[in-house]
Short mmCIF file of C-alpha atoms in Angstrom, two decimals:
data_model
loop_
_atom_site.label_atom_id
_atom_site.label_comp_id
_atom_site.label_asym_id
_atom_site.label_seq_id
_atom_site.Cartn_x
_atom_site.Cartn_y
_atom_site.Cartn_z
CA UNK A 1342 0.00 0.00 0.00
CA UNK A 1343 1.44 3.37 -0.94
CA UNK A 1344 2.05 5.70 1.93
CA UNK A 1345 -0.02 8.48 0.42
CA UNK A 1346 -3.83 8.47 0.64
CA UNK A 1347 -3.57 5.58 3.07
CA UNK A 1348 -6.67 6.63 4.98
CA UNK A 1349 -8.91 6.98 1.96
CA UNK A 1350 -7.72 3.65 0.59
CA UNK A 1351 -8.59 2.07 3.92
CA UNK A 1352 -12.12 3.46 3.68
CA UNK A 1353 -12.48 2.16 0.12
CA UNK A 1354 -11.20 -1.26 1.15
CA UNK A 1355 -13.78 -1.38 3.89
CA UNK A 1356 -16.57 -0.67 1.41
CA UNK A 1357 -15.29 -3.43 -0.83
CA UNK A 1358 -15.19 -5.82 2.09
CA UNK A 1359 -18.72 -4.85 3.04
CA UNK A 1360 -19.88 -5.40 -0.53
CA UNK A 1361 -20.98 -1.78 -0.74
CA UNK A 1362 -19.07 -1.31 -3.99
CA UNK A 1363 -17.18 -3.39 -6.52
CA UNK A 1364 -14.34 -1.01 -7.08
CA UNK A 1365 -13.04 2.37 -6.13
CA UNK A 1366 -10.74 4.82 -7.80
CA UNK A 1367 -9.34 8.03 -6.34
CA UNK A 1368 -7.00 10.64 -7.81
CA UNK A 1369 -5.65 14.01 -6.75
CA UNK A 1370 -3.87 16.54 -8.96
CA UNK A 1371 -2.65 20.11 -8.93
CA UNK A 1372 -1.81 22.39 -11.84
CA UNK A 1373 1.54 20.65 -12.26
CA UNK A 1374 -0.01 17.24 -12.73
CA UNK A 1375 -1.08 14.12 -10.90
CA UNK A 1376 -0.20 14.01 -7.22
CA UNK A 1377 -1.51 10.65 -6.12
CA UNK A 1378 -4.28 8.14 -6.06
CA UNK A 1379 -5.22 4.51 -6.07
CA UNK A 1380 -7.48 2.02 -7.77
CA UNK A 1381 -8.76 -1.10 -6.08
CA UNK A 1382 -11.45 -3.53 -6.99
CA UNK A 1383 -12.90 -6.96 -7.08
CA UNK A 1384 -12.23 -9.42 -9.86
CA UNK A 1385 -13.10 -7.98 -13.24
CA UNK A 1386 -13.46 -4.45 -11.97
CA UNK A 1387 -10.59 -3.20 -14.05
CA UNK A 1388 -12.24 -4.49 -17.21
CA UNK A 1389 -15.09 -2.02 -16.87
CA UNK A 1390 -14.47 1.38 -18.38
CA UNK A 1391 -15.87 4.06 -16.15
CA UNK A 1392 -18.41 6.29 -17.73
CA UNK A 1393 -17.21 9.48 -16.20
CA UNK A 1394 -18.00 13.16 -16.37
CA UNK A 1395 -14.85 13.53 -18.48
CA UNK A 1396 -16.83 14.47 -21.58
CA UNK A 1397 -18.28 17.67 -20.20
CA UNK A 1398 -14.96 18.55 -18.56
CA UNK A 1399 -13.12 18.13 -21.84
CA UNK A 1400 -15.56 20.27 -23.81
CA UNK A 1401 -15.57 22.97 -21.15
CA UNK A 1402 -11.79 23.18 -21.17
CA UNK A 1403 -11.80 23.10 -24.98
CA UNK A 1404 -14.22 26.04 -25.17
CA UNK A 1405 -12.18 27.94 -22.57
CA UNK A 1406 -9.05 27.39 -24.67
CA UNK A 1407 -10.85 28.61 -27.81
CA UNK A 1408 -12.02 31.71 -25.93
CA UNK A 1409 -8.46 32.23 -24.69
CA UNK A 1410 -7.27 32.14 -28.31
CA UNK A 1411 -10.04 34.61 -29.26
CA UNK A 1412 -11.59 32.09 -31.62
CA UNK A 1413 -14.82 32.20 -29.60
CA UNK A 1414 -16.52 34.38 -27.04
CA UNK A 1415 -18.79 33.08 -24.31
CA UNK A 1416 -21.33 35.71 -25.33
CA UNK A 1417 -21.43 34.66 -28.99
CA UNK A 1418 -24.91 33.78 -30.18
CA UNK A 1419 -24.84 30.17 -31.29
CA UNK A 1420 -26.74 30.90 -34.50
CA UNK A 1421 -23.63 32.76 -35.62
CA UNK A 1422 -22.11 29.32 -36.06
CA UNK A 1423 -25.28 27.28 -36.52
CA UNK A 1424 -27.42 29.43 -38.84
CA UNK A 1425 -29.76 26.55 -39.53
CA UNK A 1426 -30.99 26.97 -35.95
CA UNK A 1427 -31.89 30.63 -36.37
CA UNK A 1428 -35.49 30.19 -35.37
CA UNK A 1429 -37.33 32.03 -32.66
CA UNK A 1430 -36.25 29.75 -29.84
CA UNK A 1431 -32.53 29.80 -30.58
CA UNK A 1432 -32.11 33.32 -31.95
CA UNK A 1433 -30.80 34.86 -28.73
CA UNK A 1434 -29.19 31.82 -27.13
CA UNK A 1435 -25.52 32.41 -26.39
CA UNK A 1436 -22.73 29.95 -25.81
CA UNK A 1437 -22.72 30.91 -22.12
CA UNK A 1438 -26.43 30.06 -21.92
CA UNK A 1439 -25.70 26.52 -23.10
CA UNK A 1440 -22.74 26.11 -20.75
CA UNK A 1441 -24.65 27.37 -17.73
CA UNK A 1442 -27.75 25.31 -18.52
CA UNK A 1443 -29.81 28.46 -18.80
CA UNK A 1444 -31.77 27.34 -21.86
CA UNK A 1445 -35.31 26.39 -21.02
CA UNK A 1446 -36.35 23.42 -23.09
CA UNK A 1447 -39.20 21.18 -22.12
CA UNK A 1448 -37.25 18.07 -23.09
CA UNK A 1449 -33.74 16.96 -24.02
CA UNK A 1450 -34.01 16.34 -27.77
CA UNK A 1451 -30.32 15.75 -28.49
CA UNK A 1452 -30.55 12.46 -26.61
CA UNK A 1453 -31.72 11.29 -30.00
CA UNK A 1454 -28.14 11.51 -31.18
CA UNK A 1455 -27.79 8.11 -29.56
CA UNK A 1456 -29.86 6.75 -32.41
CA UNK A 1457 -29.49 9.40 -35.14
CA UNK A 1458 -26.88 11.48 -36.90
CA UNK A 1459 -26.15 15.09 -36.04
CA UNK A 1460 -27.93 16.64 -39.01
CA UNK A 1461 -31.17 14.97 -38.11
CA UNK A 1462 -30.84 16.00 -34.47
CA UNK A 1463 -30.18 19.60 -35.55
CA UNK A 1464 -33.30 19.50 -37.72
CA UNK A 1465 -35.25 18.26 -34.74
CA UNK A 1466 -33.81 20.95 -32.52
CA UNK A 1467 -35.19 23.63 -34.85
CA UNK A 1468 -38.62 22.70 -33.63
CA UNK A 1469 -37.71 21.95 -30.00
CA UNK A 1470 -40.39 22.89 -27.53
CA UNK A 1471 -39.49 25.65 -25.05
CA UNK A 1472 -40.31 25.18 -21.41
CA UNK A 1473 -42.98 27.24 -19.76
CA UNK A 1474 -41.93 30.91 -19.92
CA UNK A 1475 -40.31 32.03 -16.72
CA UNK A 1476 -39.36 28.52 -15.68
CA UNK A 1477 -35.66 29.32 -16.04
CA UNK A 1478 -33.04 26.94 -17.30
CA UNK A 1479 -33.03 23.23 -16.81
CA UNK A 1480 -30.20 20.74 -16.63
CA UNK A 1481 -30.16 19.00 -20.00
CA UNK A 1482 -27.82 16.03 -20.07
CA UNK A 1483 -27.51 15.97 -23.84
CA UNK A 1484 -28.71 19.02 -25.73
CA UNK A 1485 -26.51 21.80 -24.36
CA UNK A 1486 -23.24 19.97 -24.85
CA UNK A 1487 -24.42 18.53 -28.17
CA UNK A 1488 -24.74 22.11 -29.38
CA UNK A 1489 -21.42 23.10 -27.81
CA UNK A 1490 -19.85 20.27 -29.80
CA UNK A 1491 -21.49 21.54 -32.99
CA UNK A 1492 -20.15 25.05 -32.34
CA UNK A 1493 -16.63 23.70 -31.82
CA UNK A 1494 -16.92 21.78 -35.10
CA UNK A 1495 -17.93 24.89 -37.03
CA UNK A 1496 -15.30 27.14 -35.40
CA UNK A 1497 -12.45 24.67 -35.67
CA UNK A 1498 -13.30 23.48 -39.17
CA UNK A 1499 -12.99 19.89 -38.08
CA UNK A 1500 -15.10 17.53 -36.04
CA UNK A 1501 -15.32 18.46 -32.38
CA UNK A 1502 -13.92 15.11 -31.28
CA UNK A 1503 -10.87 15.40 -33.53
CA UNK A 1504 -10.26 18.93 -32.26
CA UNK A 1505 -10.65 17.96 -28.60
CA UNK A 1506 -8.31 15.03 -29.07
CA UNK A 1507 -5.58 17.13 -30.72
CA UNK A 1508 -5.90 20.34 -28.74
CA UNK A 1509 -6.90 19.15 -25.26
CA UNK A 1510 -6.30 15.45 -24.75
CA UNK A 1511 -2.95 15.20 -26.52
CA UNK A 1512 -1.37 18.23 -24.78
CA UNK A 1513 -2.61 16.93 -21.43
CA UNK A 1514 -1.33 13.44 -22.30
CA UNK A 1515 -4.62 11.79 -21.44
CA UNK A 1516 -3.54 8.42 -22.69
CA UNK A 1517 -6.39 6.42 -21.20
CA UNK A 1518 -9.39 8.63 -21.94
CA UNK A 1519 -11.61 7.82 -24.91
CA UNK A 1520 -14.19 10.06 -26.52
CA UNK A 1521 -16.07 7.23 -28.17
CA UNK A 1522 -18.27 5.21 -25.91
CA UNK A 1523 -16.71 1.80 -25.27
CA UNK A 1524 -18.30 -0.73 -27.59
CA UNK A 1525 -18.64 -3.20 -24.76
CA UNK A 1526 -20.71 -0.69 -22.80
CA UNK A 1527 -23.12 0.40 -25.54
CA UNK A 1528 -25.78 -1.74 -23.93
CA UNK A 1529 -25.35 0.26 -20.76
CA UNK A 1530 -25.81 3.49 -22.70
CA UNK A 1531 -28.97 2.17 -24.31
CA UNK A 1532 -30.23 1.12 -20.91
CA UNK A 1533 -29.54 4.62 -19.60
CA UNK A 1534 -31.34 6.38 -22.41
CA UNK A 1535 -34.30 4.06 -22.23
CA UNK A 1536 -34.41 4.45 -18.44
CA UNK A 1537 -34.92 8.17 -18.97
CA UNK A 1538 -38.09 7.33 -20.82
CA UNK A 1539 -39.35 5.49 -17.79
CA UNK A 1540 -37.97 7.55 -14.93
CA UNK A 1541 -38.53 11.19 -15.73
CA UNK A 1542 -40.23 13.58 -18.03
CA UNK A 1543 -37.10 14.90 -19.70
CA UNK A 1544 -36.80 12.10 -22.21
CA UNK A 1545 -36.83 12.93 -25.88
CA UNK A 1546 -39.94 10.90 -26.46
CA UNK A 1547 -41.91 13.45 -24.47
CA UNK A 1548 -41.20 15.91 -27.26
CA UNK A 1549 -44.21 15.55 -29.56
CA UNK A 1550 -41.94 16.10 -32.56
CA UNK A 1551 -40.04 12.94 -31.68
CA UNK A 1552 -41.05 9.32 -31.84
CA UNK A 1553 -40.94 7.31 -28.64
CA UNK A 1554 -37.69 5.28 -28.59
CA UNK A 1555 -39.46 2.56 -26.68
CA UNK A 1556 -41.94 2.22 -29.53
CA UNK A 1557 -41.40 1.17 -33.15
CA UNK A 1558 -39.94 4.08 -35.12
CA UNK A 1559 -42.09 4.99 -38.12
CA UNK A 1560 -38.99 5.78 -40.15
CA UNK A 1561 -37.48 2.40 -39.39
CA UNK A 1562 -40.53 0.17 -39.65
CA UNK A 1563 -38.72 -3.12 -39.85
CA UNK A 1564 -36.29 -2.76 -36.97
CA UNK A 1565 -36.09 -1.36 -33.49
CA UNK A 1566 -33.69 1.52 -32.99
CA UNK A 1567 -30.22 0.64 -31.81
CA UNK A 1568 -27.47 2.73 -30.33
CA UNK A 1569 -24.99 4.09 -32.84
CA UNK A 1570 -21.64 2.39 -32.38
CA UNK A 1571 -19.86 4.57 -34.93
CA UNK A 1572 -19.79 7.94 -33.22
CA UNK A 1573 -19.08 9.98 -30.11
CA UNK A 1574 -21.50 12.19 -28.22
CA UNK A 1575 -20.19 15.52 -26.96
CA UNK A 1576 -20.35 15.70 -23.22
CA UNK A 1577 -21.76 12.21 -22.87
CA UNK A 1578 -19.62 9.42 -24.24
CA UNK A 1579 -16.12 10.07 -22.92
CA UNK A 1580 -14.71 7.66 -20.41
CA UNK A 1581 -11.43 7.33 -18.64
CA UNK A 1582 -9.67 6.93 -15.33
CA UNK A 1583 -9.90 9.36 -12.46
CA UNK A 1584 -6.22 10.13 -12.92
CA UNK A 1585 -7.09 11.71 -16.29
CA UNK A 1586 -10.19 13.48 -15.03
CA UNK A 1587 -8.33 15.31 -12.26
CA UNK A 1588 -5.75 16.56 -14.74
CA UNK A 1589 -8.51 18.02 -16.94
CA UNK A 1590 -10.06 19.84 -13.99
CA UNK A 1591 -6.65 21.00 -12.79
CA UNK A 1592 -6.33 23.05 -15.98
CA UNK A 1593 -8.88 25.40 -14.42
CA UNK A 1594 -6.93 25.81 -11.17
CA UNK A 1595 -4.75 28.85 -10.44
CA UNK A 1596 -1.27 28.61 -11.87
CA UNK A 1597 0.18 27.93 -15.30
CA UNK A 1598 -1.73 25.38 -17.33
CA UNK A 1599 -0.61 23.37 -20.35
CA UNK A 1600 -3.34 24.88 -22.52
CA UNK A 1601 -2.35 28.45 -21.66
CA UNK A 1602 -5.91 29.44 -20.80
CA UNK A 1603 -5.74 32.98 -19.39
CA UNK A 1604 -6.82 33.48 -15.75
CA UNK A 1605 -9.54 35.89 -16.87
CA UNK A 1606 -11.16 33.15 -18.94
CA UNK A 1607 -10.87 30.66 -16.09
CA UNK A 1608 -12.53 33.21 -13.84
CA UNK A 1609 -15.43 33.46 -16.28
CA UNK A 1610 -15.80 29.67 -16.34
CA UNK A 1611 -15.79 29.27 -12.57
CA UNK A 1612 -18.14 32.11 -11.63
CA UNK A 1613 -21.71 31.16 -10.77
CA UNK A 1614 -24.04 32.13 -13.63
CA UNK A 1615 -27.12 30.11 -12.91
CA UNK A 1616 -28.27 29.31 -9.41
CA UNK A 1617 -30.21 26.31 -8.28
CA UNK A 1618 -30.64 24.64 -11.63
CA UNK A 1619 -30.71 20.93 -12.13
CA UNK A 1620 -31.49 18.79 -9.15
CA UNK A 1621 -28.91 16.04 -8.84
CA UNK A 1622 -29.39 13.70 -5.89
CA UNK A 1623 -31.99 16.19 -4.74
CA UNK A 1624 -29.47 19.03 -4.78
CA UNK A 1625 -30.33 22.03 -6.91
CA UNK A 1626 -26.84 23.09 -7.90
CA UNK A 1627 -25.21 26.30 -9.05
CA UNK A 1628 -23.61 26.41 -12.47
CA UNK A 1629 -20.70 28.35 -13.90
CA UNK A 1630 -19.84 27.87 -17.57
CA UNK A 1631 -19.75 24.15 -18.18
CA UNK A 1632 -18.98 23.28 -14.57
CA UNK A 1633 -21.03 23.22 -11.41
CA UNK A 1634 -19.66 25.83 -9.02
CA UNK A 1635 -20.90 24.47 -5.76
CA UNK A 1636 -19.10 22.89 -2.84
CA UNK A 1637 -22.07 20.58 -2.36
CA UNK A 1638 -20.41 18.48 -5.05
CA UNK A 1639 -17.79 17.66 -2.43
CA UNK A 1640 -18.60 18.67 1.14
CA UNK A 1641 -18.78 21.67 3.44
CA UNK A 1642 -15.07 21.28 4.14
CA UNK A 1643 -14.35 22.78 0.71
CA UNK A 1644 -14.66 26.42 -0.28
CA UNK A 1645 -17.61 28.00 -2.05
CA UNK A 1646 -15.47 28.33 -5.19
CA UNK A 1647 -15.25 24.56 -5.58
CA UNK A 1648 -16.29 23.48 -9.08
CA UNK A 1649 -16.72 20.21 -10.92
CA UNK A 1650 -19.25 17.55 -11.79
CA UNK A 1651 -21.31 14.66 -10.66
CA UNK A 1652 -21.31 11.80 -13.09
CA UNK A 1653 -22.93 8.47 -13.62
CA UNK A 1654 -25.69 9.01 -11.06
CA UNK A 1655 -23.22 10.18 -8.46
CA UNK A 1656 -20.93 7.16 -8.66
CA UNK A 1657 -18.30 9.50 -10.05
CA UNK A 1658 -17.48 12.94 -8.72
CA UNK A 1659 -14.72 15.20 -9.97
CA UNK A 1660 -14.09 18.61 -8.50
CA UNK A 1661 -11.43 21.21 -7.86
CA UNK A 1662 -10.99 23.69 -5.05
CA UNK A 1663 -9.04 26.76 -6.19
CA UNK A 1664 -8.24 27.70 -2.60
CA UNK A 1665 -6.49 24.37 -2.06
CA UNK A 1666 -5.04 24.37 -5.57
CA UNK A 1667 -6.08 20.74 -5.96
CA UNK A 1668 -8.49 18.71 -8.03
CA UNK A 1669 -10.04 15.47 -6.81
CA UNK A 1670 -11.92 12.59 -8.39
CA UNK A 1671 -13.65 9.67 -6.74
CA UNK A 1672 -15.37 6.78 -8.49
CA UNK A 1673 -17.27 4.11 -6.64
CA UNK A 1674 -18.16 1.34 -9.01
CA UNK A 1675 -21.16 -0.63 -7.99
CA UNK A 1676 -24.92 -0.73 -8.06
CA UNK A 1677 -26.38 2.64 -8.93
CA UNK A 1678 -29.00 3.33 -6.36
CA UNK A 1679 -30.68 6.39 -7.78
CA UNK A 1680 -31.90 8.47 -4.87
CA UNK A 1681 -30.34 6.08 -2.39
CA UNK A 1682 -28.80 7.33 0.82
CA UNK A 1683 -25.67 5.28 1.09
CA UNK A 1684 -23.79 6.37 -2.02
CA UNK A 1685 -23.46 10.07 -1.08
CA UNK A 1686 -22.35 9.05 2.39
CA UNK A 1687 -19.76 6.58 1.15
CA UNK A 1688 -18.52 9.15 -1.33
CA UNK A 1689 -18.28 11.79 1.40
CA UNK A 1690 -16.43 9.42 3.69
CA UNK A 1691 -13.74 8.87 1.04
CA UNK A 1692 -13.54 12.59 0.23
CA UNK A 1693 -13.05 13.44 3.90
CA UNK A 1694 -10.45 10.71 4.22
CA UNK A 1695 -8.60 12.20 1.24
CA UNK A 1696 -8.55 15.55 3.00
CA UNK A 1697 -7.08 13.89 6.05
CA UNK A 1698 -4.49 12.26 3.77
CA UNK A 1699 -3.37 15.51 2.12
CA UNK A 1700 -0.52 16.24 4.55
CA UNK A 1701 1.11 13.04 3.30
CA UNK A 1702 0.95 14.06 -0.36
CA UNK A 1703 4.47 15.47 -0.64
CA UNK A 1704 6.64 13.61 -3.13
CA UNK A 1705 4.07 10.96 -3.87
CA UNK A 1706 4.64 8.72 -6.87
CA UNK A 1707 2.57 9.13 -10.01
CA UNK A 1708 -0.51 6.97 -10.20
CA UNK A 1709 1.09 4.91 -12.95
CA UNK A 1710 3.58 3.72 -10.35
CA UNK A 1711 0.85 2.41 -8.07
CA UNK A 1712 0.25 -1.33 -8.43
CA UNK A 1713 -2.81 -2.31 -10.47
CA UNK A 1714 -5.99 -3.52 -8.85
CA UNK A 1715 -5.93 -6.99 -7.39
CA UNK A 1716 -7.69 -9.76 -9.24
CA UNK A 1717 -9.18 -11.69 -6.38
CA UNK A 1718 -10.58 -9.25 -3.93
CA UNK A 1719 -9.57 -6.05 -2.28
CA UNK A 1720 -5.93 -5.55 -1.64
CA UNK B 411 -26.98 2.19 26.41
CA UNK B 412 -28.44 4.87 24.17
CA UNK B 413 -32.18 5.29 23.97
CA UNK B 414 -33.47 4.68 20.47
CA UNK B 415 -36.10 7.42 20.61
CA UNK B 416 -33.61 9.94 21.90
CA UNK B 417 -31.13 9.12 19.16
CA UNK B 418 -33.87 9.32 16.56
CA UNK B 419 -35.06 12.67 17.92
CA UNK B 420 -31.48 13.94 17.86
CA UNK B 421 -31.14 12.92 14.20
CA UNK B 422 -34.46 14.55 13.30
CA UNK B 423 -33.52 17.74 15.14
CA UNK B 424 -30.16 17.85 13.38
CA UNK B 425 -31.74 17.30 9.98
CA UNK B 426 -34.37 19.94 10.66
CA UNK B 427 -31.76 22.46 11.72
CA UNK B 428 -29.64 21.80 8.63
CA UNK B 429 -32.63 22.04 6.30
CA UNK B 430 -33.73 25.34 7.78
CA UNK B 431 -30.18 26.69 7.67
CA UNK B 432 -30.19 25.87 3.97
CA UNK B 433 -33.47 27.67 3.45
CA UNK B 434 -35.46 24.52 2.91
CA UNK B 435 -38.79 23.78 4.57
CA UNK B 436 -38.58 21.23 7.37
CA UNK B 437 -41.72 20.45 9.31
CA UNK B 438 -42.48 17.99 12.08
CA UNK B 439 -42.98 15.15 9.65
CA UNK B 440 -39.55 15.34 8.07
CA UNK B 441 -38.34 12.01 6.69
CA UNK B 442 -34.88 10.81 5.81
CA UNK B 443 -35.97 10.63 2.19
CA UNK B 444 -36.76 14.37 2.26
CA UNK B 445 -33.08 15.22 2.65
CA UNK B 446 -30.79 15.93 -0.26
CA UNK B 447 -27.42 14.24 -0.30
CA UNK B 448 -25.59 17.32 0.98
CA UNK B 449 -27.84 17.57 4.02
CA UNK B 450 -27.56 13.84 4.70
CA UNK B 451 -23.80 14.02 4.72
CA UNK B 452 -23.78 17.08 6.98
CA UNK B 453 -26.27 15.41 9.31
CA UNK B 454 -24.16 12.26 9.61
CA UNK B 455 -21.06 14.33 10.31
CA UNK B 456 -22.94 16.23 13.02
CA UNK B 457 -24.17 12.96 14.55
CA UNK B 458 -20.62 11.61 14.50
CA UNK B 459 -19.62 14.55 16.65
CA UNK B 460 -22.70 14.29 18.85
CA UNK B 461 -22.22 10.61 19.66
CA UNK B 462 -18.44 10.45 19.22
CA UNK B 463 -18.71 7.53 16.84
CA UNK B 464 -17.30 7.12 13.29
CA UNK B 465 -20.45 6.77 11.19
CA UNK B 466 -19.28 7.72 7.70
CA UNK B 467 -16.69 4.98 7.77
CA UNK B 468 -19.32 2.33 8.50
CA UNK B 469 -22.15 3.76 6.43
CA UNK B 470 -21.64 1.18 3.70
CA UNK B 471 -23.48 -1.23 5.97
CA UNK B 472 -26.49 1.05 6.44
CA UNK B 473 -29.41 -0.03 4.31
CA UNK B 474 -32.26 1.68 6.15
CA UNK B 475 -34.47 4.47 4.90
CA UNK B 476 -35.91 5.97 8.10
CA UNK B 477 -34.66 8.00 11.03
CA UNK B 478 -35.58 5.11 13.34
CA UNK B 479 -33.39 2.74 11.33
CA UNK B 480 -30.62 5.31 11.35
CA UNK B 481 -30.97 5.48 15.14
CA UNK B 482 -30.61 1.71 15.32
CA UNK B 483 -27.49 1.93 13.16
CA UNK B 484 -25.98 4.62 15.36
CA UNK B 485 -26.66 2.62 18.52
CA UNK B 486 -25.00 -0.47 17.02
CA UNK B 487 -21.95 1.57 16.06
CA UNK B 488 -21.78 3.13 19.52
CA UNK B 489 -22.06 -0.27 21.16
CA UNK B 490 -19.29 -1.62 18.94
CA UNK B 491 -17.12 1.34 19.84
CA UNK B 492 -17.80 0.79 23.51
CA UNK B 493 -16.98 -2.88 23.10
CA UNK B 494 -13.69 -2.08 21.41
CA UNK B 495 -12.81 0.43 24.12
CA UNK B 496 -13.79 -2.04 26.87
CA UNK B 497 -11.86 -4.82 25.17
#
């Protein structure tokens, strides 16, 4: 067992022993790079790619870098780049409105990108149904970042995923992060999208302009719709280890960053723009531009400037506290108990244990030097 | 030996105080399921301090959904702690 993060590893081991999770992964970074972490799990755990919140982090950092290079402005109207959307609903929507989840749509139409190509989703978005006037923004898992991806594509003159790979992932040396959803986990993605149909009212099928994905599609009369295996989804399909996620978030910490994003741009990203939007685990959270700016992601022991994400129904959390100059990521692989009580508590226990471990973080080895997860139970 | 009702009342009072501090309504009939994850975590931390018992560390074993079940869990953890100290 490495000397660093010994306490948090002990907590994770206990949860494995109790059967409360199948695997756990923790990483800590600062603006200079990875500072420490561990990954432990039961047999087969390491074979599962984690569906993380890396996708939204990557696009947020990519947009910030484009703004830093003056190729974009957060206040640009998106129809400047996507003229085909210049209808009443989208006419005044700015890039910052997408990133802060301030667009009020009744549903999340871009979830249809799981089954369709981008052009068809854009055509559908032209006739998207606005939410009730005055209802404010809503957290849309798919549509906002789908459109951010489209804007990047138009600005960069190449597909958003190619641009993100070359201009964000390669400079950060994110060797183990993938933008395309792992083929072996496409069934999980389909389950997730179809579960939205059953669990809440934000599913695309609730949009009267869209067919119900749980029903036969009139345009595909002889087959049921299947998840596209040949594409990525901006903000939704990226996956990778916590050690990569913390390095993405660390780009937005004070200090020099490999993407040379100016501090003024980082300040814009990490300032609250939209309060109490999007209830996750019952928490209405505050949003900056592309990141939640809310210490409730972590705990009250962090500062109010803490920003980051929940992912995968709270089984993954990545956040950074500018006051500490550190980014953190915790993944607890196991049953997703939506609305359950135990997951937030287990997550908080590990986060608090990490804080207690921080004094030992000097001169820790890189995560790559930490032994891989055991194959027959917790180490 | 802790009294189950007293522990439950302490948990309810703590949850009510945290909800009100966060500007959320919290009446007499507050349930564990009414709490968001942030409030739950803060409540457990407060109860750790109140009963001097490490709850977060053991919470993986908690499968209940009510304040009464949480009280039972706290009492078990306190008894274990007392046993360890006595041993």
